[in-house]
PDB file of C-alpha atoms in Angstrom:
ATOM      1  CA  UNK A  19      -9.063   5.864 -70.197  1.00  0.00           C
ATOM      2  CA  UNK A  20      -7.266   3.364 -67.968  1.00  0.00           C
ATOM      3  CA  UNK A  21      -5.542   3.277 -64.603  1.00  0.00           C
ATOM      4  CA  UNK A  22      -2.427   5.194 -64.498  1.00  0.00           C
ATOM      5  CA  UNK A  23       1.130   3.469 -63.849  1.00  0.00           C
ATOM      6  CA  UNK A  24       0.980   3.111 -59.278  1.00  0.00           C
ATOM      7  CA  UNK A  25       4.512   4.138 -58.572  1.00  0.00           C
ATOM      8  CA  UNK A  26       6.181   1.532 -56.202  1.00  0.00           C
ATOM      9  CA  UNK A  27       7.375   3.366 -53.096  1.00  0.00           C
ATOM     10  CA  UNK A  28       6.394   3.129 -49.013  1.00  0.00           C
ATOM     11  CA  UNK A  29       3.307   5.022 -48.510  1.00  0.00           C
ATOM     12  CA  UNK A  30       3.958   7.676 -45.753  1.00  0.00           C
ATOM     13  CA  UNK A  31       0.632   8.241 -44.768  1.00  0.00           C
ATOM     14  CA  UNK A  32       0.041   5.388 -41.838  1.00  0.00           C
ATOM     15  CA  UNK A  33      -3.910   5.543 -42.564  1.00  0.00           C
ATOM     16  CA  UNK A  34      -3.838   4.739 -46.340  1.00  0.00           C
ATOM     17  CA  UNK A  35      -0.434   2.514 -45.206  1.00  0.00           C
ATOM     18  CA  UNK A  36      -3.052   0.224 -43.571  1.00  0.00           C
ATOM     19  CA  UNK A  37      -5.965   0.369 -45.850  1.00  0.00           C
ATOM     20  CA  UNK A  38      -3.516  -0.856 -48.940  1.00  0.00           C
ATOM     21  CA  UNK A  39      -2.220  -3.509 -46.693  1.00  0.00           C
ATOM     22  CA  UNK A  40      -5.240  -4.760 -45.685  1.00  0.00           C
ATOM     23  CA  UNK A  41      -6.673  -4.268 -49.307  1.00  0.00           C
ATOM     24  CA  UNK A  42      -4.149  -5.966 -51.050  1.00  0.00           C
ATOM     25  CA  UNK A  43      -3.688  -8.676 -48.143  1.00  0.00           C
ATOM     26  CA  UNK A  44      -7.547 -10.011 -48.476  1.00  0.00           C
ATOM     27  CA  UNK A  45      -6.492  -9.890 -52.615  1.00  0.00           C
ATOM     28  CA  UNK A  46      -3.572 -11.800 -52.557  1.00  0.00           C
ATOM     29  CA  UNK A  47      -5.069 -14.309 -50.281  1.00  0.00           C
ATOM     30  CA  UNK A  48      -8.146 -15.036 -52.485  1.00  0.00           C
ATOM     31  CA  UNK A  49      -6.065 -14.839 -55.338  1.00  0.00           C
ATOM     32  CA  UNK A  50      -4.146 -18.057 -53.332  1.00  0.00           C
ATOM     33  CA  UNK A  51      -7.341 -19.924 -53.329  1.00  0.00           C
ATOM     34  CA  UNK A  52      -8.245 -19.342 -56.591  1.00  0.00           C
ATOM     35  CA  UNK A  53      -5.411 -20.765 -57.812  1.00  0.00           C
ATOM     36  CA  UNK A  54      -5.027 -24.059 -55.046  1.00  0.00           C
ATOM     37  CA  UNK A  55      -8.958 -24.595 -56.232  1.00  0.00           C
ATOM     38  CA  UNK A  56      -8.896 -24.047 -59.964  1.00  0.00           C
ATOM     39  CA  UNK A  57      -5.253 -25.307 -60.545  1.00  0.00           C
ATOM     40  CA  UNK A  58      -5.570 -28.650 -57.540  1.00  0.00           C
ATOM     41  CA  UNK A  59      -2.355 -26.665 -56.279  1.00  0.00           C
ATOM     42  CA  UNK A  60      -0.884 -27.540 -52.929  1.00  0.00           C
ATOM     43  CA  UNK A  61      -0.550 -23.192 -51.604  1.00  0.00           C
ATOM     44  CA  UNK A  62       0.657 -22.253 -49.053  1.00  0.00           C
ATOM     45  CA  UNK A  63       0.937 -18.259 -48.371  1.00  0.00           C
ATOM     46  CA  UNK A  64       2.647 -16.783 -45.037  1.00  0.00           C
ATOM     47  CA  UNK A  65       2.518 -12.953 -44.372  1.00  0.00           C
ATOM     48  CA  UNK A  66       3.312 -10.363 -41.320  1.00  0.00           C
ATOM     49  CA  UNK A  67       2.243  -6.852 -41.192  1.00  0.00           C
ATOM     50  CA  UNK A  68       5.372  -4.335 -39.961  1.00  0.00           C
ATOM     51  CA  UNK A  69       4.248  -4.992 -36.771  1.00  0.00           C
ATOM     52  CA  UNK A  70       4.550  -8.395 -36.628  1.00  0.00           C
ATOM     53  CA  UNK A  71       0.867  -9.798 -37.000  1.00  0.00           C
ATOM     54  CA  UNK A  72       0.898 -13.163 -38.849  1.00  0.00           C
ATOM     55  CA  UNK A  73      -1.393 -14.053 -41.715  1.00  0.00           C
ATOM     56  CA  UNK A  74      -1.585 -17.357 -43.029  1.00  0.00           C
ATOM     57  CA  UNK A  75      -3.085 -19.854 -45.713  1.00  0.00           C
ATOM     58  CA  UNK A  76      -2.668 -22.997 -46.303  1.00  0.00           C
ATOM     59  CA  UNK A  77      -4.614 -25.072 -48.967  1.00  0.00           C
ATOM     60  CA  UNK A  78      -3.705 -28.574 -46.907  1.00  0.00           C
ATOM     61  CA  UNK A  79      -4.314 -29.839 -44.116  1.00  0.00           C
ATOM     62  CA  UNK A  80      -1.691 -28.231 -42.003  1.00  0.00           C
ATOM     63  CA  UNK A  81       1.060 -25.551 -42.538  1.00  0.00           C
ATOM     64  CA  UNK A  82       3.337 -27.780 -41.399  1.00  0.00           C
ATOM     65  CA  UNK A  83       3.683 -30.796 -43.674  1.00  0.00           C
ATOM     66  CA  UNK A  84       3.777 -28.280 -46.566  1.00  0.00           C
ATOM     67  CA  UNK A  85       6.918 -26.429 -44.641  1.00  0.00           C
ATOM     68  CA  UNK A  86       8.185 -29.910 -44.325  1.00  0.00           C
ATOM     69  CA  UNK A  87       7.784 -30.621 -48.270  1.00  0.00           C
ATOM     70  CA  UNK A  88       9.287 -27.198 -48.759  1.00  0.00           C
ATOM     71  CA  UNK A  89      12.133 -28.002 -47.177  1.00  0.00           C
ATOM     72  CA  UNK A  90      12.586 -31.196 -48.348  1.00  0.00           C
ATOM     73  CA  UNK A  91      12.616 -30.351 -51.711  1.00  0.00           C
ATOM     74  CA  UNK A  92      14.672 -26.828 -51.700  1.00  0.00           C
ATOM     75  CA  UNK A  93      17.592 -28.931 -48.952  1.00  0.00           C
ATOM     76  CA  UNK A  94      17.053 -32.269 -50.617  1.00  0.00           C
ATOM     77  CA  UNK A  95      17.572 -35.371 -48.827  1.00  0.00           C
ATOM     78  CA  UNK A  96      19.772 -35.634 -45.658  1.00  0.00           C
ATOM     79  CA  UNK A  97      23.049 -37.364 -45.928  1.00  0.00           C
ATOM     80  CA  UNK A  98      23.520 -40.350 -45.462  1.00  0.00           C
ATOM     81  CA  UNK A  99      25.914 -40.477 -42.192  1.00  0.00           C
ATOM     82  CA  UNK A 100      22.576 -38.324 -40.446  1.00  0.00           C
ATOM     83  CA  UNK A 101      20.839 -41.362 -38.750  1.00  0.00           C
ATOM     84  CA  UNK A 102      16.771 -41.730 -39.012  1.00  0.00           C
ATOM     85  CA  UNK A 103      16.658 -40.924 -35.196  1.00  0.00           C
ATOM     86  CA  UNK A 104      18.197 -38.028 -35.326  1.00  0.00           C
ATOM     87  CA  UNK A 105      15.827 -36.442 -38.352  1.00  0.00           C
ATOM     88  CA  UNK A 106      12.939 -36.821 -36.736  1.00  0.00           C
ATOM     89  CA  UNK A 107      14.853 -35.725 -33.195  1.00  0.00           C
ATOM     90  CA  UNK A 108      15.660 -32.029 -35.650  1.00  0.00           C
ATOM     91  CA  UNK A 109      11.884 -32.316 -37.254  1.00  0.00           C
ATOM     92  CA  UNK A 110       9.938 -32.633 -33.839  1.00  0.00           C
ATOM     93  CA  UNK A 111      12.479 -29.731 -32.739  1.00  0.00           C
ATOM     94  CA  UNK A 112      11.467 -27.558 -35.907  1.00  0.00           C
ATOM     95  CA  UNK A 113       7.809 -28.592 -35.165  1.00  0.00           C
ATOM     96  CA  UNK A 114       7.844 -27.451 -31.734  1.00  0.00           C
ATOM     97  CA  UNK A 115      10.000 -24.351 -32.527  1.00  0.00           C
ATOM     98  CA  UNK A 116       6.558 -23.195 -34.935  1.00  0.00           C
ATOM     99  CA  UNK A 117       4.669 -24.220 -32.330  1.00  0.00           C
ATOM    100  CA  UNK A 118       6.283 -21.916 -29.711  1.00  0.00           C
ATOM    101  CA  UNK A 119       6.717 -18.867 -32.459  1.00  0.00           C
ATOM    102  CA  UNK A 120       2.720 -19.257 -32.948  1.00  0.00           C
ATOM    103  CA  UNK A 121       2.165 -19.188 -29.501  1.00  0.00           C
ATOM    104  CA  UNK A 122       4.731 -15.782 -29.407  1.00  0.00           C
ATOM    105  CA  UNK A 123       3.101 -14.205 -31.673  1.00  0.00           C
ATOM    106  CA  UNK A 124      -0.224 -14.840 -30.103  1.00  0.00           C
ATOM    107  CA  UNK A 125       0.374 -13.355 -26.769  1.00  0.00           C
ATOM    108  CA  UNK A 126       1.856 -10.567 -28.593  1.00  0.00           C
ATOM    109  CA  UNK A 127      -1.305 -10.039 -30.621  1.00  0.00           C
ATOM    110  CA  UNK A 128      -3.288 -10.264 -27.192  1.00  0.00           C
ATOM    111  CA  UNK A 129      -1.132  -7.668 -25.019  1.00  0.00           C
ATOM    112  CA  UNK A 130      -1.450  -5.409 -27.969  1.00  0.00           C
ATOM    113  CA  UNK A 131      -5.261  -5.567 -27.573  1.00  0.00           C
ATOM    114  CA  UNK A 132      -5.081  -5.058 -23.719  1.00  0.00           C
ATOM    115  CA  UNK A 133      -3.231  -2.079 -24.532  1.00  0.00           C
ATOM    116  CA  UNK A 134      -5.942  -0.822 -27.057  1.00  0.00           C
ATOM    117  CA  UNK A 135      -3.794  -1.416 -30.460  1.00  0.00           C
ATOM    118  CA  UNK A 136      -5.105  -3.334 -33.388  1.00  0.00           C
ATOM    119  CA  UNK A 137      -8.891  -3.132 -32.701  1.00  0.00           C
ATOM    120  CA  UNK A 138      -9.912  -2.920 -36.026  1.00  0.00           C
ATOM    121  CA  UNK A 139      -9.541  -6.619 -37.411  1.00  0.00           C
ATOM    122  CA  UNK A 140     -11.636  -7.706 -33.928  1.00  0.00           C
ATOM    123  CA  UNK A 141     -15.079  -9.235 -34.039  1.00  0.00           C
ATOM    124  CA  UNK A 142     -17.814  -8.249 -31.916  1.00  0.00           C
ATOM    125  CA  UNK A 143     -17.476 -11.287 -29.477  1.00  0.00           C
ATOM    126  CA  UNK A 144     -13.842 -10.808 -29.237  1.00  0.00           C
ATOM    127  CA  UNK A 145     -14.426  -7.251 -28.479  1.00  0.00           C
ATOM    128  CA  UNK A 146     -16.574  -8.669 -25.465  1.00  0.00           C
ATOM    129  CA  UNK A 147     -14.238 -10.824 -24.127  1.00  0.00           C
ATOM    130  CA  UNK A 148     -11.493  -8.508 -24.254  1.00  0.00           C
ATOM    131  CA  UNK A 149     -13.933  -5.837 -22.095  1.00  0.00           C
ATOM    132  CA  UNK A 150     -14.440  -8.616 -19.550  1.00  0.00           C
ATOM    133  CA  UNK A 151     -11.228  -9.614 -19.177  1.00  0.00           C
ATOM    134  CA  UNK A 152      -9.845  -6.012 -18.601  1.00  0.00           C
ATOM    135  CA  UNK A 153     -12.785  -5.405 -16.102  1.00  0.00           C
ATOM    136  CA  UNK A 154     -11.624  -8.344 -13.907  1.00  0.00           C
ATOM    137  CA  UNK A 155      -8.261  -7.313 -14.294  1.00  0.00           C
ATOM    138  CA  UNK A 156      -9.137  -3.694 -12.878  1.00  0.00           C
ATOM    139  CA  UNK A 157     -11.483  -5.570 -10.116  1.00  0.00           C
ATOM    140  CA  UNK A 158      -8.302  -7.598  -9.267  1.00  0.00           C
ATOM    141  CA  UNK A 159      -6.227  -4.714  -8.920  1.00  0.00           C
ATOM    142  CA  UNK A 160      -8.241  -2.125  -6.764  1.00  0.00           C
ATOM    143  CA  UNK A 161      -9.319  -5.481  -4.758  1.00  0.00           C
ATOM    144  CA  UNK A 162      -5.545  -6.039  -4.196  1.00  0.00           C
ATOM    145  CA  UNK A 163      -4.498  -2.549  -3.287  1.00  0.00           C
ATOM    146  CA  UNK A 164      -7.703  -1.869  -1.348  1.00  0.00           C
ATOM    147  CA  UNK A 165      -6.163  -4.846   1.109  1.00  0.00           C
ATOM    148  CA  UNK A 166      -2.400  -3.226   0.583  1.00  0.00           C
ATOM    149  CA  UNK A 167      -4.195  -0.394   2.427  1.00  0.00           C
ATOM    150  CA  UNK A 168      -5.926  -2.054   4.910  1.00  0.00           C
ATOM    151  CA  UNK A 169      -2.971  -3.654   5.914  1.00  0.00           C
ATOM    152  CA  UNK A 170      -0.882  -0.501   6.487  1.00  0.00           C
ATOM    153  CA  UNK A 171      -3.426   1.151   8.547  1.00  0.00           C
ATOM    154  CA  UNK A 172      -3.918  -1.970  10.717  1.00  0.00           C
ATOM    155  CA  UNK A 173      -0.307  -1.832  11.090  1.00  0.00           C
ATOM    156  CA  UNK A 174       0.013   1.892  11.839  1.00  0.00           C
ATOM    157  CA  UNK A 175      -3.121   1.336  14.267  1.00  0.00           C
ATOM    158  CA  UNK A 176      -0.544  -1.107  16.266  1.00  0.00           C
ATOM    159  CA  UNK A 177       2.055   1.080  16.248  1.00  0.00           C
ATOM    160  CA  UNK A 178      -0.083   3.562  17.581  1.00  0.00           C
ATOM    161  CA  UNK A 179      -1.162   1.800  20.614  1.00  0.00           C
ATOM    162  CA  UNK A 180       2.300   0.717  21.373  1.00  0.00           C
ATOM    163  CA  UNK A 181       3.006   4.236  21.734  1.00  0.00           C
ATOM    164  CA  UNK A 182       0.998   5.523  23.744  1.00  0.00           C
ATOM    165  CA  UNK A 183       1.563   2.470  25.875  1.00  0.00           C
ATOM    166  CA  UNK A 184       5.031   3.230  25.962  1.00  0.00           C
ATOM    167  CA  UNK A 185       3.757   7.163  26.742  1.00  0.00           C
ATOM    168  CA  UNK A 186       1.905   6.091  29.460  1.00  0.00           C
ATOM    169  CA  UNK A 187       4.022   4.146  31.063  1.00  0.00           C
ATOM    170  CA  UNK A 188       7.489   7.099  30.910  1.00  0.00           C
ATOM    171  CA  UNK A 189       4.461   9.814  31.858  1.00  0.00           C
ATOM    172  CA  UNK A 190       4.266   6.931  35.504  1.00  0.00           C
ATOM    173  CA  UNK A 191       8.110   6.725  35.864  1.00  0.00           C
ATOM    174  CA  UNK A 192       8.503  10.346  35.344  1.00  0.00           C
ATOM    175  CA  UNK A 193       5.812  11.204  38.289  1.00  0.00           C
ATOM    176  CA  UNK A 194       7.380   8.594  40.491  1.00  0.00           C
ATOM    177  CA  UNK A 195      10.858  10.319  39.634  1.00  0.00           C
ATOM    178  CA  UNK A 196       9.336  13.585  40.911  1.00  0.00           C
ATOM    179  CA  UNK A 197       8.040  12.275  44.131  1.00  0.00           C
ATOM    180  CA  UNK A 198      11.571  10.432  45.033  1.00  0.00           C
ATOM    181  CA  UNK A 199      13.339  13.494  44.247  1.00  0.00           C
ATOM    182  CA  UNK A 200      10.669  15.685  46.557  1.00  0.00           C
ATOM    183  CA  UNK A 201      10.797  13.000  49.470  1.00  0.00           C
ATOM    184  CA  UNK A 202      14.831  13.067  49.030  1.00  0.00           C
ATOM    185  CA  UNK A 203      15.064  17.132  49.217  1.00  0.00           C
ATOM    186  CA  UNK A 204      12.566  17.522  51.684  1.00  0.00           C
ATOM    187  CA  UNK A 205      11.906  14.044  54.173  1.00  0.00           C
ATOM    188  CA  UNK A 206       9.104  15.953  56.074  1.00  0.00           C
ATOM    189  CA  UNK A 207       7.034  17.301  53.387  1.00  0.00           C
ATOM    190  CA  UNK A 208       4.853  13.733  53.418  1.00  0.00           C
ATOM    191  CA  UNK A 209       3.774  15.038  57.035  1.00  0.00           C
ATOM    192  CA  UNK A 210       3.106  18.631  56.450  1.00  0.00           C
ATOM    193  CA  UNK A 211      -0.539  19.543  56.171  1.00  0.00           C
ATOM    194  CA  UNK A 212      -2.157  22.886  55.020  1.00  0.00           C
ATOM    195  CA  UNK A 213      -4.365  25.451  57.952  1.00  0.00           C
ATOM    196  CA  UNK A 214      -5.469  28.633  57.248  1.00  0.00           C
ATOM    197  CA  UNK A 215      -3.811  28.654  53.720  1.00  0.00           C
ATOM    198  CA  UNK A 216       0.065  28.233  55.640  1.00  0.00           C
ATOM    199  CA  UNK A 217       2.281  24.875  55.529  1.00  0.00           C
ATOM    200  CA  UNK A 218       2.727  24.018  59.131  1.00  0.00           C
ATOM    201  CA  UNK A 219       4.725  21.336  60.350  1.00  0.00           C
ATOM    202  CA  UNK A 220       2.931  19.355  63.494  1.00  0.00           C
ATOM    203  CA  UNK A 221       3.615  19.814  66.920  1.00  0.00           C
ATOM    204  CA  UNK A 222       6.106  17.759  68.629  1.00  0.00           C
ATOM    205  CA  UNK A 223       4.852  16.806  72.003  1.00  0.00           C
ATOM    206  CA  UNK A 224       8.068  15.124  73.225  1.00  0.00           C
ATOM    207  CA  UNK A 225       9.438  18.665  73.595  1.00  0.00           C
ATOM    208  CA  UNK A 226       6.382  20.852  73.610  1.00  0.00           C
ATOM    209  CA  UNK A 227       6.027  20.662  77.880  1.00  0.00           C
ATOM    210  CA  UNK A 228       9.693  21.814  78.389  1.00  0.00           C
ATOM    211  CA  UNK A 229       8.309  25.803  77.505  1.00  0.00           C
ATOM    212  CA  UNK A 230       5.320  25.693  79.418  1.00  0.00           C
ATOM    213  CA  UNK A 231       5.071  25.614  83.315  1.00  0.00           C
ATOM    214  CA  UNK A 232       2.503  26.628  85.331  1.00  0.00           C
ATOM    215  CA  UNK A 233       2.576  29.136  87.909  1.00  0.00           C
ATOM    216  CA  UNK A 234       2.579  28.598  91.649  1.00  0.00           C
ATOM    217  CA  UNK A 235       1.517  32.245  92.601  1.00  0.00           C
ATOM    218  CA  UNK A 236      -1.896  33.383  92.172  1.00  0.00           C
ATOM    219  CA  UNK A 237      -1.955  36.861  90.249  1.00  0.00           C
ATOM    220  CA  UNK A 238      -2.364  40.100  92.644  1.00  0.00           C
ATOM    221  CA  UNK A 239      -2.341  42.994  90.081  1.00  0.00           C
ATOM    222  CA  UNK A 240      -5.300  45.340  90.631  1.00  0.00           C
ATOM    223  CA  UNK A 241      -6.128  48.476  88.126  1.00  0.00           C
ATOM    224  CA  UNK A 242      -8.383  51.256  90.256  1.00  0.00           C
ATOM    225  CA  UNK A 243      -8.686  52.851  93.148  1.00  0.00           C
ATOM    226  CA  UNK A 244      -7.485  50.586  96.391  1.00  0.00           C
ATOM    227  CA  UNK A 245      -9.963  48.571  97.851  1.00  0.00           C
ATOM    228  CA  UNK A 246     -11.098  47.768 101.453  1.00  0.00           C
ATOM    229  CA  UNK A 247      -8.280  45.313 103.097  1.00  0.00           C
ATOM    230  CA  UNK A 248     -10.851  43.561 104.023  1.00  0.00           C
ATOM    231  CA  UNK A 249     -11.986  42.228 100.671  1.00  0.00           C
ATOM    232  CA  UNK A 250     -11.173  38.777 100.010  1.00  0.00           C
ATOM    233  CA  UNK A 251      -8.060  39.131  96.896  1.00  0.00           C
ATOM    234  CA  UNK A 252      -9.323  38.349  93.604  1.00  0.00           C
ATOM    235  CA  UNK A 253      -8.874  34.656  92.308  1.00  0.00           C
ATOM    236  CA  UNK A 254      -7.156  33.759  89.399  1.00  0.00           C
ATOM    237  CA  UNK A 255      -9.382  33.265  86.063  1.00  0.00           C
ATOM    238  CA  UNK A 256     -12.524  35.016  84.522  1.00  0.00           C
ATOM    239  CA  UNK A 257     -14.977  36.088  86.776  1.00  0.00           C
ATOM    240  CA  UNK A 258     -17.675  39.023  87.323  1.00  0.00           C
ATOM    241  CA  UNK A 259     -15.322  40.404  90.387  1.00  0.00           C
ATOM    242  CA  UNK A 260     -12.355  41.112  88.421  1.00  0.00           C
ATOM    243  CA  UNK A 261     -13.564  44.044  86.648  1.00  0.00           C
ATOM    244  CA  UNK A 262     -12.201  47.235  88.162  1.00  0.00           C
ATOM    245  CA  UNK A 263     -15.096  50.045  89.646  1.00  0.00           C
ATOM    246  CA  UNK A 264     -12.934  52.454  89.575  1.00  0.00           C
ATOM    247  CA  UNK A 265     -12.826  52.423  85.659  1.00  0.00           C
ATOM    248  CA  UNK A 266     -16.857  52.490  85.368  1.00  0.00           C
ATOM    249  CA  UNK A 267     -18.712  55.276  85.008  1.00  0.00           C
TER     250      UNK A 267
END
């Protein structure tokens, strides 16, 4: 029995999406040079996948000189009033426009890699390279913000030493404050002095003689029985003669 009839529709399924594509991709490219080998055929075969990845063949030399026989033959010649100068001016412009869509479409396939899309058609090497170039990138980024870091707390180190610079030097102003204020309120307290636990003030001694003056008299008090009028009167001061007998036993 044969094949039954495919039925041409999109294939929902992404997975078997992908394996026809890629199945019938490497067919219809072999089938290309087959027929530029067996038929001397000038092919030339251009294809993107629905996310934009290029495939290409080209039995010449280069892609380009077929595009420019392509064109040539499906626009025919340019008119006459078009000057030699300026078709090759629009043909170097077309050539570097290919150029610059290659390139596109290169970078593209490359960020899609560093993001971890299209693995599959890889190599081993390029699978290598990719690795290494996503380690450095990582190394390049931790080195960068470990610096970002070491900047701010260097920074925030400053700050804090201005600070307490700054603390210090209100904390002096404030204690200098207090002592003006104290000396202003009070203008003796610098000359007080503590004894026995009690502020005192000192002594003036301009004044201090004006409430004390001696005595002319000598004392004659006597405590006891009288004594003989003969005994010579008791002198002023300490002495064994002033105590009174009649007050001993």
């Amino acid at each position: 029995m044969g094949r039954g009839r495919v039925e041409l529709k999109r294939i929902e399924n992404k997975i078997n999406r992908q394996v026809t594509f890629a199945k019938r991709r490497n067919g219809l490219l072999k089938k290309a040079y087959e027929l530029s080998v067996l038929c001397d055929a000038e092919v030339a075969l251009i294809v993107f996948s629905h996310r934009g990845k290029l495939y290409e063949f080209c039995s010449s030399s280069s892609m380009l000189k077929t595009l420019e026989r392509y064109q040539k033959c499906n626009y025919g010649a340019p008119e006459p009033s078009i000057s030699t100068r300026e078709a090759q001016l629009e043909l170097s412009s077309q050539q570097e426009y290919l150029k610059l869509k290659a390139r596109y479409e290169a970078l593209q396939r490359t960020q899609r890699n560093l993001l971890g899309e299209e693995l599959g058609p890889l190599s081993s090497k390029e699978l290598e390279s990719l690795e290494r170039q996503l380690d450095s990138s990582l190394k390049q980024i931790r080195s960068t913000r470990t610096q970002y870091m070491l900047d701010q707390l260097t920074d925030l180190q400053r700050k804090e030493q201005h600070l307490n610079e700054a603390n210090r030097t209100l904390k002096q102003r404030l204690m200098e404050g207090y002592q003006a204020t104290a000396l202003q309120m009070n203008p003796g307290a610098a000359e007080e002095f503590v004894y026995g636990g009690r502020h005192l003030a000192p002594p003036h001694h301009g004044h201090g003689d004006a409430f004390f003056h001696p005595l002319d008299c000598e004392p004659t008090l006597q405590i006891g029985y009288p004594q003989d009028p003969s005994a010579s009167v008791v002198t002023a001061g300490p002495s064994s003669s002033s105590y009174m007998p009649g007050w001993l036993p």
